[in-house]
GROMACS .gro file of C-alpha atoms in nm:
model
  472
    1MET     CA    1   0.002  -0.002   0.000
    2ALA     CA    2   0.140   0.339  -0.094
    3PRO     CA    3   0.219   0.575   0.194
    4ILE     CA    4  -0.043   0.816   0.287
    5HIS     CA    5   0.050   1.181   0.262
    6LYS     CA    6  -0.077   1.466   0.481
    7GLU     CA    7  -0.008   1.836   0.503
    8CYS     CA    8  -0.064   2.079   0.793
    9ASP     CA    9   0.025   2.421   0.916
   10TYR     CA   10   0.169   2.294   1.247
   11LEU     CA   11   0.314   1.955   1.319
   12VAL     CA   12   0.383   1.866   1.673
   13ILE     CA   13   0.608   1.567   1.742
   14GLY     CA   14   0.558   1.460   2.099
   15GLY     CA   15   0.233   1.413   2.293
   16GLY     CA   16   0.362   1.536   2.632
   17SER     CA   17   0.233   1.841   2.812
   18GLY     CA   18   0.437   2.098   2.634
   19GLY     CA   19   0.352   1.966   2.280
   20LEU     CA   20  -0.013   1.916   2.346
   21ALA     CA   21  -0.057   2.264   2.509
   22SER     CA   22   0.109   2.419   2.191
   23ALA     CA   23  -0.100   2.206   1.942
   24ARG     CA   24  -0.433   2.287   2.130
   25ARG     CA   25  -0.358   2.656   2.143
   26ALA     CA   26  -0.257   2.665   1.777
   27SER     CA   27  -0.564   2.483   1.657
   28GLY     CA   28  -0.827   2.556   1.913
   29VAL     CA   29  -0.761   2.932   1.951
   30TYR     CA   30  -0.608   3.028   1.612
   31GLY     CA   31  -0.747   2.771   1.378
   32ALA     CA   32  -0.424   2.644   1.245
   33LYS     CA   33  -0.440   2.296   1.088
   34THR     CA   34  -0.252   2.097   1.339
   35ILE     CA   35  -0.131   1.749   1.364
   36ALA     CA   36   0.010   1.588   1.690
   37ILE     CA   37   0.210   1.262   1.678
   38GLU     CA   38   0.288   1.043   1.983
   39SER     CA   39   0.433   0.694   1.985
   40ASN     CA   40   0.347   0.616   2.347
   41ARG     CA   41   0.061   0.726   2.573
   42LEU     CA   42  -0.071   1.082   2.562
   43GLY     CA   43   0.041   1.308   2.840
   44GLY     CA   44   0.413   1.227   2.829
   45THR     CA   45   0.637   1.171   3.134
   46CYS     CA   46   0.432   1.389   3.369
   47VAL     CA   47   0.100   1.213   3.326
   48ASN     CA   48   0.221   0.850   3.280
   49VAL     CA   49   0.545   0.810   3.469
   50GLY     CA   50   0.606   1.144   3.645
   51CYS     CA   51   0.439   1.412   3.832
   52VAL     CA   52   0.074   1.272   3.847
   53PRO     CA   53   0.142   0.909   3.963
   54LYS     CA   54   0.430   1.037   4.175
   55LYS     CA   55   0.207   1.282   4.360
   56VAL     CA   56  -0.064   1.012   4.404
   57THR     CA   57   0.201   0.791   4.557
   58TRP     CA   58   0.333   1.071   4.773
   59ASN     CA   59  -0.023   1.117   4.898
   60ALA     CA   60  -0.022   0.755   5.004
   61ALA     CA   61   0.301   0.802   5.183
   62ALA     CA   62   0.177   1.116   5.359
   63ILE     CA   63  -0.130   0.920   5.482
   64ALA     CA   64   0.099   0.655   5.620
   65GLU     CA   65   0.282   0.931   5.807
   66THR     CA   66  -0.050   1.071   5.934
   67ILE     CA   67  -0.152   0.728   6.062
   68HIS     CA   68   0.171   0.710   6.259
   69ALA     CA   69   0.116   1.059   6.400
   70ALA     CA   70  -0.245   0.997   6.499
   71LYS     CA   71  -0.151   0.845   6.829
   72SER     CA   72  -0.001   1.180   6.946
   73TYR     CA   73  -0.336   1.334   6.886
   74GLY     CA   74  -0.524   1.086   7.094
   75PHE     CA   75  -0.638   0.849   6.829
   76SER     CA   76  -0.600   0.470   6.864
   77VAL     CA   77  -0.525   0.379   6.507
   78GLU     CA   78  -0.406   0.025   6.411
   79THR     CA   79  -0.361  -0.108   6.070
   80THR     CA   80  -0.504  -0.454   6.018
   81ALA     CA   81  -0.282  -0.537   5.726
   82PRO     CA   82   0.030  -0.389   5.549
   83PHE     CA   83  -0.007  -0.127   5.281
   84ASP     CA   84  -0.176  -0.295   4.985
   85TRP     CA   85   0.080  -0.190   4.715
   86LYS     CA   86  -0.076  -0.399   4.440
   87ALA     CA   87  -0.428  -0.269   4.485
   88PHE     CA   88  -0.297   0.082   4.511
   89LYS     CA   89  -0.091   0.045   4.198
   90HIS     CA   90  -0.380  -0.092   3.988
   91LYS     CA   91  -0.607   0.200   4.104
   92ARG     CA   92  -0.333   0.454   4.018
   93ASP     CA   93  -0.297   0.286   3.671
   94ALA     CA   94  -0.672   0.326   3.619
   95TYR     CA   95  -0.653   0.691   3.708
   96VAL     CA   96  -0.371   0.755   3.463
   97LYS     CA   97  -0.556   0.570   3.191
   98ARG     CA   98  -0.856   0.796   3.250
   99LEU     CA   99  -0.631   1.099   3.206
  100ASN     CA  100  -0.494   0.950   2.877
  101GLY     CA  101  -0.855   0.944   2.745
  102ILE     CA  102  -0.923   1.294   2.859
  103TYR     CA  103  -0.608   1.417   2.679
  104GLU     CA  104  -0.723   1.247   2.358
  105ARG     CA  105  -1.078   1.394   2.382
  106ASN     CA  106  -0.929   1.739   2.445
  107LEU     CA  107  -0.729   1.716   2.118
  108ASP     CA  108  -1.053   1.624   1.944
  109LYS     CA  109  -1.231   1.912   2.097
  110ASP     CA  110  -0.968   2.153   1.970
  111HIS     CA  111  -0.967   1.993   1.625
  112VAL     CA  112  -0.615   1.864   1.657
  113GLU     CA  113  -0.552   1.557   1.440
  114TYR     CA  114  -0.383   1.287   1.648
  115ILE     CA  115  -0.161   1.011   1.490
  116HIS     CA  116  -0.023   0.737   1.707
  117GLY     CA  117   0.311   0.639   1.565
  118ARG     CA  118   0.685   0.702   1.567
  119ALA     CA  119   0.795   1.013   1.375
  120ARG     CA  120   1.123   1.075   1.199
  121LEU     CA  121   1.237   1.394   1.021
  122THR     CA  122   1.325   1.339   0.665
  123SER     CA  123   1.377   1.705   0.576
  124PRO     CA  124   1.325   2.049   0.730
  125ASP     CA  125   0.963   2.042   0.645
  126SER     CA  126   0.870   1.664   0.633
  127VAL     CA  127   0.842   1.362   0.856
  128GLU     CA  128   0.786   0.999   0.806
  129VAL     CA  129   0.558   0.823   1.065
  130LYS     CA  130   0.569   0.451   1.127
  131LEU     CA  131   0.217   0.363   1.237
  132ASP     CA  132   0.107   0.080   1.477
  133ASP     CA  133   0.028  -0.154   1.192
  134GLY     CA  134   0.369  -0.123   1.049
  135SER     CA  135   0.276   0.101   0.752
  136THR     CA  136   0.409   0.455   0.719
  137THR     CA  137   0.260   0.791   0.635
  138THR     CA  138   0.444   1.123   0.557
  139VAL     CA  139   0.347   1.457   0.679
  140LYS     CA  140   0.459   1.789   0.519
  141ALA     CA  141   0.432   2.090   0.759
  142LYS     CA  142   0.487   2.462   0.736
  143LYS     CA  143   0.614   2.455   1.093
  144ILE     CA  144   0.736   2.176   1.317
  145LEU     CA  145   0.769   2.153   1.693
  146LEU     CA  146   0.994   1.899   1.852
  147ALA     CA  147   0.864   1.828   2.193
  148THR     CA  148   0.965   1.455   2.243
  149GLY     CA  149   1.077   1.482   2.596
  150GLY     CA  150   1.331   1.258   2.765
  151HIS     CA  151   1.392   0.921   2.922
  152PRO     CA  152   1.574   0.795   3.233
  153THR     CA  153   1.934   0.721   3.211
  154ILE     CA  154   2.094   0.384   3.319
  155PRO     CA  155   2.469   0.410   3.384
  156GLU     CA  156   2.724   0.245   3.157
  157GLY     CA  157   3.033   0.061   3.278
  158ILE     CA  158   2.868  -0.099   3.583
  159PRO     CA  159   2.821  -0.471   3.530
  160GLY     CA  160   2.455  -0.567   3.583
  161SER     CA  161   2.327  -0.210   3.577
  162GLU     CA  162   2.058  -0.314   3.335
  163MET     CA  163   1.892  -0.524   3.604
  164GLY     CA  164   1.803  -0.209   3.795
  165ILE     CA  165   1.495  -0.010   3.715
  166THR     CA  166   1.441   0.362   3.660
  167SER     CA  167   1.159   0.597   3.755
  168ASP     CA  168   0.962   0.456   3.474
  169GLY     CA  169   0.988   0.112   3.621
  170PHE     CA  170   0.886   0.232   3.971
  171PHE     CA  171   0.537   0.267   3.837
  172ASP     CA  172   0.542  -0.087   3.706
  173LEU     CA  173   0.627  -0.250   4.035
  174GLU     CA  174   0.358  -0.491   4.113
  175THR     CA  175   0.474  -0.575   4.466
  176GLN     CA  176   0.652  -0.354   4.720
  177PRO     CA  177   1.017  -0.439   4.773
  178LYS     CA  178   1.127  -0.523   5.122
  179CYS     CA  179   1.450  -0.364   5.067
  180VAL     CA  180   1.536  -0.106   4.795
  181ALA     CA  181   1.845   0.084   4.688
  182LEU     CA  182   1.817   0.418   4.498
  183VAL     CA  183   2.111   0.583   4.331
  184GLY     CA  184   2.092   0.956   4.269
  185ALA     CA  185   2.077   1.298   4.453
  186GLY     CA  186   1.814   1.477   4.244
  187TYR     CA  187   1.434   1.523   4.255
  188ILE     CA  188   1.357   1.163   4.139
  189ALA     CA  189   1.584   0.967   4.377
  190VAL     CA  190   1.497   1.184   4.675
  191GLU     CA  191   1.120   1.185   4.617
  192MET     CA  192   1.108   0.809   4.563
  193ALA     CA  193   1.332   0.725   4.853
  194GLY     CA  194   1.103   0.919   5.069
  195MET     CA  195   0.792   0.743   4.940
  196PHE     CA  196   0.953   0.396   4.979
  197ASN     CA  197   1.058   0.467   5.328
  198ALA     CA  198   0.717   0.611   5.440
  199LEU     CA  199   0.544   0.303   5.296
  200GLY     CA  200   0.760   0.063   5.492
  201SER     CA  201   1.039  -0.051   5.259
  202GLU     CA  202   1.396  -0.054   5.415
  203THR     CA  203   1.542   0.224   5.204
  204HIS     CA  204   1.902   0.299   5.103
  205LEU     CA  205   1.994   0.618   4.914
  206PHE     CA  206   2.335   0.624   4.741
  207ILE     CA  207   2.476   0.972   4.674
  208ARG     CA  208   2.815   1.086   4.540
  209HIS     CA  209   2.869   1.362   4.786
  210GLU     CA  210   2.775   1.454   5.145
  211THR     CA  211   2.434   1.601   5.067
  212PHE     CA  212   2.161   1.562   4.796
  213LEU     CA  213   1.955   1.819   4.608
  214ARG     CA  214   2.286   1.998   4.537
  215GLN     CA  215   2.133   2.241   4.295
  216PHE     CA  216   1.940   2.389   4.587
  217ASP     CA  217   2.034   2.640   4.857
  218PRO     CA  218   2.282   2.494   5.109
  219MET     CA  219   2.003   2.521   5.383
  220ILE     CA  220   1.787   2.291   5.194
  221GLN     CA  221   2.060   2.047   5.114
  222GLU     CA  222   2.180   2.018   5.465
  223SER     CA  223   1.848   2.015   5.631
  224ILE     CA  224   1.668   1.752   5.415
  225THR     CA  225   1.971   1.525   5.418
  226LYS     CA  226   1.972   1.529   5.798
  227GLU     CA  227   1.594   1.481   5.811
  228TYR     CA  228   1.610   1.172   5.582
  229GLU     CA  229   1.861   1.020   5.825
  230ARG     CA  230   1.626   1.097   6.118
  231LEU     CA  231   1.347   0.919   5.930
  232GLY     CA  232   1.554   0.608   5.905
  233ILE     CA  233   1.670   0.625   5.543
  234HIS     CA  234   2.027   0.486   5.502
  235ILE     CA  235   2.223   0.746   5.325
  236HIS     CA  236   2.539   0.620   5.167
  237LYS     CA  237   2.761   0.927   5.112
  238ASN     CA  238   3.057   0.951   4.877
  239SER     CA  239   2.941   0.630   4.711
  240ASN     CA  240   3.015   0.445   4.392
  241GLN     CA  241   2.849   0.133   4.263
  242THR     CA  242   3.078  -0.130   4.113
  243LYS     CA  243   2.859  -0.425   4.031
  244PHE     CA  244   2.502  -0.548   4.051
  245GLU     CA  245   2.432  -0.921   4.029
  246LYS     CA  246   2.158  -1.176   4.103
  247ASN     CA  247   2.157  -1.328   4.451
  248THR     CA  248   2.123  -1.702   4.379
  249GLU     CA  249   2.109  -1.794   4.759
  250LYS     CA  250   1.792  -1.579   4.828
  251GLY     CA  251   1.649  -1.626   4.481
  252GLY     CA  252   1.342  -1.451   4.367
  253ASP     CA  253   1.388  -1.075   4.294
  254TRP     CA  254   1.686  -1.051   4.534
  255LYS     CA  255   2.001  -0.918   4.398
  256THR     CA  256   2.335  -0.793   4.539
  257LEU     CA  257   2.479  -0.445   4.499
  258HIS     CA  258   2.855  -0.396   4.534
  259TYR     CA  259   2.954  -0.050   4.628
  260THR     CA  260   3.198   0.177   4.815
  261ASP     CA  261   3.102   0.467   5.034
  262LYS     CA  262   3.232   0.688   5.314
  263GLU     CA  263   3.188   0.418   5.569
  264HIS     CA  264   3.324   0.136   5.343
  265PRO     CA  265   3.596   0.272   5.135
  266ASP     CA  266   3.729  -0.080   5.073
  267GLY     CA  267   3.386  -0.202   4.953
  268ALA     CA  268   3.072  -0.362   5.078
  269THR     CA  269   2.758  -0.540   4.950
  270LEU     CA  270   2.383  -0.488   5.008
  271ASP     CA  271   2.110  -0.742   4.921
  272VAL     CA  272   1.806  -0.572   4.776
  273GLU     CA  273   1.487  -0.667   4.595
  274CYS     CA  274   1.506  -0.353   4.381
  275LEU     CA  275   1.768  -0.111   4.259
  276LEU     CA  276   1.648   0.224   4.110
  277TRP     CA  277   1.874   0.444   3.903
  278GLY     CA  278   1.776   0.814   3.954
  279ILE     CA  279   2.088   0.958   3.808
  280GLY     CA  280   1.935   1.186   3.547
  281ARG     CA  281   1.751   1.194   3.212
  282SER     CA  282   1.854   1.197   2.852
  283PRO     CA  283   1.664   1.371   2.555
  284GLU     CA  284   1.444   1.146   2.339
  285VAL     CA  285   1.618   1.209   2.011
  286GLU     CA  286   1.782   0.877   1.913
  287ASP     CA  287   1.568   0.811   1.600
  288LEU     CA  288   1.422   1.162   1.552
  289GLY     CA  289   1.616   1.232   1.235
  290LEU     CA  290   1.772   1.553   1.339
  291GLN     CA  291   2.059   1.517   1.107
  292ALA     CA  292   1.830   1.480   0.804
  293ALA     CA  293   1.673   1.819   0.886
  294GLY     CA  294   2.010   1.978   0.996
  295VAL     CA  295   1.889   2.041   1.356
  296LYS     CA  296   2.182   2.117   1.584
  297GLN     CA  297   2.233   1.949   1.916
  298GLY     CA  298   2.419   2.065   2.221
  299LYS     CA  299   2.554   1.911   2.537
  300LYS     CA  300   2.435   1.554   2.608
  301GLY     CA  301   2.239   1.559   2.282
  302TYR     CA  302   1.979   1.819   2.380
  303ILE     CA  303   1.822   2.007   2.088
  304MET     CA  304   1.954   2.364   2.081
  305ALA     CA  305   1.679   2.625   2.110
  306ASP     CA  306   1.685   2.988   2.193
  307ASP     CA  307   1.458   3.192   2.422
  308TYR     CA  308   1.187   3.194   2.158
  309GLN     CA  309   1.214   2.812   2.114
  310ASN     CA  310   1.374   2.855   1.768
  311THR     CA  311   1.620   2.588   1.659
  312ASN     CA  312   1.892   2.671   1.401
  313VAL     CA  313   1.656   2.554   1.121
  314GLU     CA  314   1.386   2.800   1.009
  315ASN     CA  315   1.030   2.692   1.109
  316ILE     CA  316   1.160   2.406   1.328
  317TYR     CA  317   1.112   2.472   1.713
  318SER     CA  318   1.174   2.283   2.030
  319LEU     CA  319   1.076   2.309   2.393
  320GLY     CA  320   1.046   2.101   2.701
  321ASP     CA  321   1.277   1.822   2.825
  322VAL     CA  322   1.423   1.749   2.480
  323SER     CA  323   1.580   2.096   2.485
  324GLY     CA  324   1.718   2.061   2.839
  325LYS     CA  325   1.591   2.403   2.969
  326VAL     CA  326   1.427   2.386   3.316
  327GLU     CA  327   1.277   2.042   3.281
  328LEU     CA  328   0.949   2.102   3.454
  329THR     CA  329   0.599   2.032   3.320
  330PRO     CA  330   0.449   2.370   3.376
  331VAL     CA  331   0.749   2.528   3.211
  332ALA     CA  332   0.688   2.316   2.892
  333ILE     CA  333   0.320   2.404   2.894
  334ALA     CA  334   0.384   2.776   2.927
  335ALA     CA  335   0.647   2.771   2.662
  336GLY     CA  336   0.422   2.583   2.427
  337ARG     CA  337   0.145   2.821   2.455
  338LYS     CA  338   0.367   3.124   2.416
  339LEU     CA  339   0.516   2.972   2.110
  340ALA     CA  340   0.171   2.899   1.951
  341ASP     CA  341   0.075   3.261   2.031
  342ARG     CA  342   0.376   3.394   1.846
  343LEU     CA  343   0.351   3.172   1.552
  344PHE     CA  344  -0.022   3.197   1.490
  345GLY     CA  345  -0.149   3.485   1.702
  346GLY     CA  346  -0.060   3.771   1.473
  347PRO     CA  347   0.139   4.101   1.529
  348LYS     CA  348   0.004   4.125   1.888
  349TYR     CA  349   0.210   3.825   1.991
  350LYS     CA  350   0.516   3.874   1.772
  351ASP     CA  351   0.750   3.884   2.071
  352SER     CA  352   0.580   3.630   2.280
  353LYS     CA  353   0.818   3.401   2.476
  354LEU     CA  354   0.841   3.247   2.812
  355ASP     CA  355   1.043   3.429   3.085
  356TYR     CA  356   1.267   3.162   3.226
  357THR     CA  357   1.366   3.356   3.537
  358ASN     CA  358   1.207   3.307   3.882
  359ILE     CA  359   1.034   2.977   3.811
  360PRO     CA  360   0.912   2.825   4.125
  361SER     CA  361   0.959   2.445   4.181
  362ALA     CA  362   0.887   2.194   4.459
  363VAL     CA  363   1.033   1.864   4.567
  364PHE     CA  364   0.781   1.625   4.711
  365ALA     CA  365   1.017   1.511   4.975
  366HIS     CA  366   0.950   1.439   5.344
  367PRO     CA  367   0.899   1.718   5.425
  368GLU     CA  368   0.825   1.918   5.115
  369VAL     CA  369   1.082   2.158   4.966
  370GLY     CA  370   0.997   2.473   4.771
  371THR     CA  371   1.238   2.711   4.592
  372ILE     CA  372   1.232   3.013   4.359
  373GLY     CA  373   1.507   3.237   4.238
  374LEU     CA  374   1.876   3.241   4.339
  375SER     CA  375   2.037   3.037   4.613
  376GLU     CA  376   2.234   3.238   4.869
  377PRO     CA  377   2.573   3.140   4.706
  378GLU     CA  378   2.442   3.226   4.357
  379ALA     CA  379   2.313   3.565   4.485
  380ARG     CA  380   2.647   3.652   4.652
  381GLU     CA  381   2.831   3.554   4.336
  382LYS     CA  382   2.603   3.760   4.111
  383TYR     CA  383   2.563   4.074   4.320
  384GLY     CA  384   2.853   4.067   4.573
  385ASP     CA  385   2.840   3.985   4.947
  386LYS     CA  386   2.790   4.344   5.060
  387ASN     CA  387   2.473   4.378   4.842
  388ILE     CA  388   2.301   4.065   4.996
  389LYS     CA  389   2.104   4.032   5.308
  390VAL     CA  390   1.961   3.700   5.421
  391TYR     CA  391   1.673   3.639   5.652
  392GLU     CA  392   1.615   3.298   5.805
  393SER     CA  393   1.363   3.126   6.030
  394ASP     CA  394   1.403   2.785   6.188
  395PHE     CA  395   1.106   2.662   6.393
  396THR     CA  396   0.874   2.369   6.456
  397ALA     CA  397   0.545   2.381   6.287
  398MET     CA  398   0.240   2.362   6.514
  399TYR     CA  399   0.139   2.032   6.358
  400TYR     CA  400   0.413   1.868   6.556
  401ALA     CA  401   0.317   2.031   6.888
  402MET     CA  402   0.156   1.721   7.029
  403MET     CA  403   0.442   1.498   6.930
  404GLU     CA  404   0.749   1.378   7.114
  405PRO     CA  405   1.073   1.572   7.040
  406GLU     CA  406   1.224   1.296   6.837
  407GLU     CA  407   0.921   1.284   6.610
  408LYS     CA  408   0.931   1.648   6.506
  409ALA     CA  409   1.028   1.735   6.156
  410PRO     CA  410   1.206   2.071   6.086
  411THR     CA  411   1.059   2.380   5.913
  412LYS     CA  412   1.319   2.617   5.773
  413TYR     CA  413   1.266   2.933   5.557
  414LYS     CA  414   1.517   3.166   5.401
  415LEU     CA  415   1.474   3.496   5.204
  416VAL     CA  416   1.768   3.619   4.999
  417CYS     CA  417   1.741   3.991   4.941
  418TYR     CA  418   1.948   4.229   4.719
  419GLY     CA  419   2.030   4.598   4.738
  420GLU     CA  420   1.909   4.879   4.966
  421GLU     CA  421   1.548   4.811   4.866
  422GLU     CA  422   1.591   4.446   4.962
  423LYS     CA  423   1.440   4.306   4.659
  424ILE     CA  424   1.376   3.935   4.713
  425VAL     CA  425   1.589   3.746   4.468
  426GLY     CA  426   1.556   3.395   4.626
  427MET     CA  427   1.311   3.218   4.857
  428HIS     CA  428   1.384   2.865   4.998
  429ILE     CA  429   1.148   2.682   5.225
  430LEU     CA  430   1.131   2.338   5.378
  431GLY     CA  431   0.840   2.203   5.587
  432VAL     CA  432   0.476   2.089   5.570
  433GLY     CA  433   0.278   2.246   5.291
  434SER     CA  434   0.581   2.413   5.122
  435SER     CA  435   0.451   2.345   4.767
  436GLU     CA  436   0.125   2.514   4.829
  437ILE     CA  437   0.276   2.806   5.012
  438LEU     CA  438   0.539   2.864   4.738
  439GLN     CA  439   0.284   2.890   4.458
  440GLY     CA  440   0.129   3.204   4.622
  441PHE     CA  441   0.448   3.369   4.725
  442GLY     CA  442   0.596   3.282   4.388
  443VAL     CA  443   0.360   3.539   4.227
  444ALA     CA  444   0.480   3.807   4.455
  445ILE     CA  445   0.858   3.740   4.382
  446LYS     CA  446   0.777   3.726   4.013
  447MET     CA  447   0.629   4.076   4.047
  448GLY     CA  448   0.950   4.207   4.205
  449ALA     CA  449   0.845   4.197   4.579
  450ARG     CA  450   1.075   4.353   4.830
  451LYS     CA  451   1.114   4.250   5.192
  452SER     CA  452   0.910   4.553   5.288
  453ASP     CA  453   0.620   4.423   5.076
  454PHE     CA  454   0.631   4.093   5.268
  455ASP     CA  455   0.642   4.286   5.596
  456SER     CA  456   0.337   4.492   5.510
  457CYS     CA  457   0.123   4.183   5.473
  458VAL     CA  458  -0.066   4.104   5.789
  459ALA     CA  459   0.014   3.738   5.900
  460ILE     CA  460  -0.246   3.471   5.912
  461HIS     CA  461  -0.218   3.298   6.254
  462PRO     CA  462  -0.139   3.031   6.327
  463THR     CA  463   0.028   2.911   6.024
  464SER     CA  464   0.382   2.828   5.914
  465ALA     CA  465   0.361   3.066   5.614
  466GLU     CA  466   0.326   3.367   5.855
  467GLU     CA  467   0.691   3.330   5.932
  468LEU     CA  468   0.759   3.462   5.579
  469VAL     CA  469   0.598   3.800   5.652
  470THR     CA  470   0.736   3.840   6.007
  471MET     CA  471   1.105   3.766   5.959
  472LYS     CA  472   1.343   3.998   6.149
   0.00000   0.00000   0.00000
């Protein structure tokens, strides 16, 4: 059968959050003939193996912590059985599947043609799509958006590393591992270590340095690392993994990790049912045909795109994780909509682009972490020590008032201010509810709030957030 040929104004390769947001804006608002291509499930990493199922699992972990804390508030709560991982997993899968359907219906609602298949650029304005039945179709487009996202990385050079899983595999686990090792110091490893531990797995976190979340303010790094140790997570500092092999004595899913760390410089072993690599992500570009279209790639293979999402090839654009610029779902969504405005919205939007400064982000650790703007070291390097003033607060949230001292988690806040006007250039918070707190304060900081603006706001009492408007 001869290949089917299609034409469109806007071709979006990648059905993740950023690509779909751009496609729907282009078609639904501006009437551009738009085609979206996805080879996996609609919604991308966030919906299927990222933010959404992660937060659902974090909620379960938070409930487990609440059950434990209930006794301090006078409740006699006893669990009659262990956490039902399998039942929870299947219910979570069903929720994600419903979201996949909603995404597809939304494309239809906005008149975006959806093709399920694997796309490959064949020229600067054409792609070939391999469909599910093995046949191919070609699409010629006036403008092409590359929003294919990324995938987790498995390390090379470590024998047996392929027997470990990644964050994708976390959501495929049918049973809860009794003992788990996680390798990594970023969002993924830290969040999943916290969830495993709260739900009852013996949890080991292997990091290369003394602290994790090393891109965050030192206050966050030091406090959350110390808190994870208090919670009973085994932190293996200054670690390296040398081999991962099946454990024939224990059988089943048991395997043995060989490693060195601060406490075992000459080497040690750990028997685990699961090893999760959380060492980073790579762009999904392997079979995208970038060379055929002349699209340039930068460090680690990321597609090079400027602040307007332009690649080096006219009428080819890129955004989201595949371009490696602030790899957060809301960032990709915002960039995708801004790009559609600029391409199809007329003169009014000719300069439309996303402002990548002061983007708030949260880590769903235990407790939560929120950050926006510059860390204290970054601010001092940029503006000079004499121009920076830092306000900090370290306290115990009222939630822990009824608990024993050893059961109380920390709450720590920091404001980094610049110049005589004390413009807030960084805010870093750790404690219960930090993600929700940050969303509101993020608006103020994005608007250029000064310390005096925070001071002028009357506190809401009793809350943790009131500390941010009463710092001295």
